Short mmCIF file of C-alpha atoms in Angstrom, two decimals:
data_model
loop_
_atom_site.label_atom_id
_atom_site.label_comp_id
_atom_site.label_asym_id
_atom_site.label_seq_id
_atom_site.Cartn_x
_atom_site.Cartn_y
_atom_site.Cartn_z
CA MET A 1 16.05 -8.22 19.01
CA ALA A 2 12.54 -6.96 19.71
CA ASP A 3 13.32 -3.92 17.53
CA CYS A 4 14.16 -6.23 14.63
CA LYS A 5 10.79 -7.97 15.00
CA ALA A 6 8.93 -4.63 15.14
CA SER A 7 10.73 -3.48 12.01
CA PHE A 8 9.99 -6.82 10.29
CA LEU A 9 6.28 -6.50 11.11
CA ALA A 10 6.26 -2.87 9.88
CA PHE A 11 7.72 -3.96 6.54
CA CYS A 12 5.21 -6.81 6.25
CA ASP A 13 2.34 -4.43 6.96
CA ALA A 14 3.69 -1.85 4.50
CA THR A 15 3.84 -4.41 1.70
CA LYS A 16 0.51 -6.09 2.46
CA LYS A 17 -1.81 -4.51 5.03
CA GLY A 18 -2.39 -6.68 8.10
CA SER A 19 0.23 -9.25 7.17
CA ASP A 20 2.73 -10.65 9.64
CA LYS A 21 4.57 -12.81 7.09
CA ALA A 22 7.14 -11.78 4.51
CA SER A 23 6.97 -12.77 0.87
CA ASP A 24 10.03 -12.72 -1.40
CA LYS A 25 9.00 -9.20 -2.44
CA THR A 26 8.83 -8.07 1.20
CA ILE A 27 12.25 -9.53 2.00
CA LYS A 28 13.70 -7.76 -1.04
CA LYS A 29 12.15 -4.47 0.19
CA ILE A 30 13.57 -5.04 3.69
CA PHE A 31 17.05 -5.73 2.33
CA THR A 32 16.90 -2.76 -0.08
CA ASP A 33 15.54 -0.19 2.39
CA CYS A 34 17.88 -1.32 5.17
CA LYS A 35 20.91 -1.38 2.83
CA VAL A 36 21.70 -5.03 3.57
CA PHE A 37 22.88 -5.76 0.02
CA PRO A 38 25.82 -3.31 0.13
CA ALA A 39 26.71 -4.37 3.68
CA LEU A 40 27.07 -8.02 2.62
CA LYS A 41 28.35 -7.21 -0.90
CA MET A 42 25.50 -9.32 -2.29
CA THR A 43 22.80 -8.57 -4.88
CA SER A 44 19.07 -9.10 -5.09
CA ASN A 45 19.71 -12.00 -7.48
CA ASP A 46 21.85 -13.66 -4.79
CA MET A 47 18.97 -13.14 -2.35
CA ASP A 48 16.42 -14.71 -4.74
CA ILE A 49 18.62 -17.76 -5.21
CA SER A 50 19.23 -17.96 -1.48
CA ILE A 51 15.50 -17.78 -0.67
CA SER A 52 14.78 -20.62 -3.10
CA SER A 53 17.52 -22.79 -1.63
CA TYR A 54 16.45 -21.98 1.95
CA LYS A 55 12.80 -22.80 1.27
CA GLY A 56 13.84 -26.02 -0.44
CA LYS A 57 16.02 -27.15 2.47
CA ALA A 58 13.43 -26.16 5.08
CA LYS A 59 10.57 -27.58 2.97
CA LEU A 60 8.67 -24.30 3.20
CA LYS A 61 6.03 -23.02 0.85
CA GLY A 62 4.69 -19.49 0.79
CA ASP A 63 5.72 -16.61 3.00
CA LEU A 64 8.14 -16.56 5.94
CA ASP A 65 7.14 -15.71 9.48
CA TYR A 66 9.56 -13.91 11.80
CA ASN A 67 11.31 -17.07 13.04
CA ASN A 68 11.83 -18.37 9.50
CA PHE A 69 13.00 -14.91 8.45
CA CYS A 70 15.67 -14.94 11.19
CA ALA A 71 16.73 -18.40 10.05
CA PHE A 72 16.91 -17.12 6.48
CA ILE A 73 19.15 -14.24 7.57
CA THR A 74 21.51 -16.80 9.13
CA HIS A 75 21.40 -18.83 5.89
CA PHE A 76 22.01 -15.74 3.72
CA CYS A 77 24.95 -14.54 5.83
CA ALA A 78 26.45 -18.05 5.71
CA GLU A 79 26.19 -17.97 1.91
CA ALA A 80 27.88 -14.55 1.88
CA ALA A 81 30.72 -15.98 3.98
CA THR A 82 30.95 -19.02 1.68
CA LYS A 83 31.30 -16.74 -1.35
CA LYS A 84 34.05 -14.85 0.54
CA LYS A 85 32.01 -11.62 0.46
CA VAL A 86 32.20 -11.30 4.28
CA SER A 87 34.78 -12.70 6.68
CA ASP A 88 32.57 -13.75 9.61
CA ALA A 89 29.00 -14.99 9.15
CA ALA A 90 28.01 -14.48 12.81
CA LYS A 91 29.20 -10.86 12.82
CA ALA A 92 27.48 -10.26 9.47
CA GLU A 93 24.23 -11.70 10.87
CA ALA A 94 24.37 -9.37 13.89
CA ASP A 95 25.09 -6.42 11.60
CA VAL A 96 22.15 -7.30 9.32
CA LYS A 97 19.75 -7.60 12.27
CA LYS A 98 20.97 -4.23 13.57
CA LEU A 99 20.45 -2.64 10.14
CA ILE A 100 16.90 -4.03 9.99
CA ALA A 101 16.12 -2.92 13.56
CA ASP A 102 17.32 0.63 12.82
CA ASN A 103 15.20 1.15 9.70
CA LYS A 104 11.54 1.42 8.82
CA PRO A 105 9.80 1.06 5.45
CA SER A 106 10.05 3.97 3.06
CA ALA A 107 7.99 4.82 -0.01
CA HIS A 108 9.91 4.53 -3.28
CA GLY A 109 8.76 6.66 -6.19
CA ALA A 110 5.88 8.20 -4.25
CA THR A 111 4.91 11.68 -5.30
CA ALA A 112 4.36 14.28 -2.61
CA ALA A 113 1.25 16.46 -2.77
CA SER A 114 1.88 19.83 -4.34
CA LYS A 115 1.37 22.79 -2.03
CA ASP A 116 1.77 25.73 -4.40
CA ASP A 117 -0.92 28.41 -4.90
CA ALA A 118 -1.91 27.37 -8.43
CA THR A 119 -2.62 23.76 -7.41
CA SER A 120 -4.56 24.75 -4.32
CA ARG A 121 -6.65 27.21 -6.33
CA LEU A 122 -7.42 24.63 -9.05
CA THR A 123 -8.36 21.90 -6.58
CA ASP A 124 -10.55 24.06 -4.34
CA VAL A 125 -14.12 22.86 -5.03
CA LYS A 126 -15.62 26.14 -3.81
CA GLY A 127 -14.46 27.77 -7.04
CA TYR A 128 -16.09 25.22 -9.34
CA THR A 129 -19.01 26.40 -11.48
CA GLY A 130 -21.57 24.85 -13.78
CA ALA A 131 -21.97 21.08 -13.94
CA HIS A 132 -18.79 20.47 -11.93
CA LYS A 133 -20.19 22.39 -8.99
CA GLU A 134 -22.92 19.75 -8.58
CA ARG A 135 -20.41 16.94 -8.21
CA PHE A 136 -19.12 18.09 -4.81
CA ASP A 137 -20.72 18.80 -1.45
CA ALA A 138 -20.52 22.54 -0.79
CA ASP A 139 -19.84 22.20 2.95
CA THR A 140 -17.25 19.43 3.11
CA GLY A 141 -15.79 19.58 -0.41
CA LYS A 142 -16.05 15.80 -0.76
CA GLY A 143 -17.31 14.24 -3.97
CA LYS A 144 -20.92 13.04 -4.17
CA GLY A 145 -20.08 10.02 -6.30
CA LYS A 146 -22.82 8.77 -8.61
CA GLU A 147 -25.32 11.34 -7.30
CA GLY A 148 -23.08 14.12 -8.57
CA ARG A 149 -22.50 12.58 -12.00
CA GLU A 150 -25.94 11.38 -13.04
CA TYR A 151 -29.28 13.10 -13.03
CA VAL A 152 -31.84 10.93 -11.24
CA ALA A 153 -35.36 11.78 -12.36
CA ASP A 154 -37.95 12.10 -9.63
CA LYS A 155 -41.28 10.21 -9.67
CA LYS A 156 -43.33 13.15 -10.99
CA ALA A 157 -41.02 13.74 -13.94
CA ALA A 158 -41.10 10.02 -14.82
CA GLU A 159 -44.92 10.10 -14.97
CA GLY A 160 -44.97 13.01 -17.42
CA TYR A 161 -46.15 15.80 -15.12
CA VAL A 162 -44.61 19.22 -15.26
CA GLY A 163 -42.75 20.39 -12.20
CA GLY A 164 -45.04 23.35 -11.54
CA TYR A 165 -48.33 21.42 -11.82
CA LYS A 166 -49.91 21.31 -8.36
CA ASN A 167 -52.97 19.10 -8.94
CA MET A 168 -51.33 15.77 -9.71
CA ASP A 169 -53.65 12.71 -9.45
CA THR A 170 -56.79 14.89 -9.29
CA TYR A 171 -58.01 14.53 -12.89
CA ASN A 172 -60.30 11.52 -12.32
CA LYS A 173 -61.41 12.57 -8.85
CA LYS A 174 -64.67 14.49 -8.41
#
């Protein structure tokens, strides 16, 4: 079940970057994206209760690593069989692991970038004028950050000299 482990790690990373452990939220995402709930005729509430009972029996705190996750799948399928939602817990466990191995994380509610002409024209920084033009680098189109938003006075202007005055600091010199 190396594919199942790869899929498990992909879900963990998708929920929390760099993580190799699954929180309750991650397990719920795995079961939702992989359609485990309909396969076992169980709900997310059943899963929450099952996670709590599993962690209590195993004396675990925090997130589950891959081995604990596999043990939880066994526990969850056994509960499904106990509630007469599935006929065989071992077959259900194999089916769940196959479902997880065959799926990868997907983005729910994510909005795709618009590609129509009006949006591209409005977001092209080359067409900006006035004060907005100063907020973006002309070559790359990337924002300048604070430099683009605030005017930073140079040393001469802070000392009261006019920009065109060429003989600064020469008044007291002979």
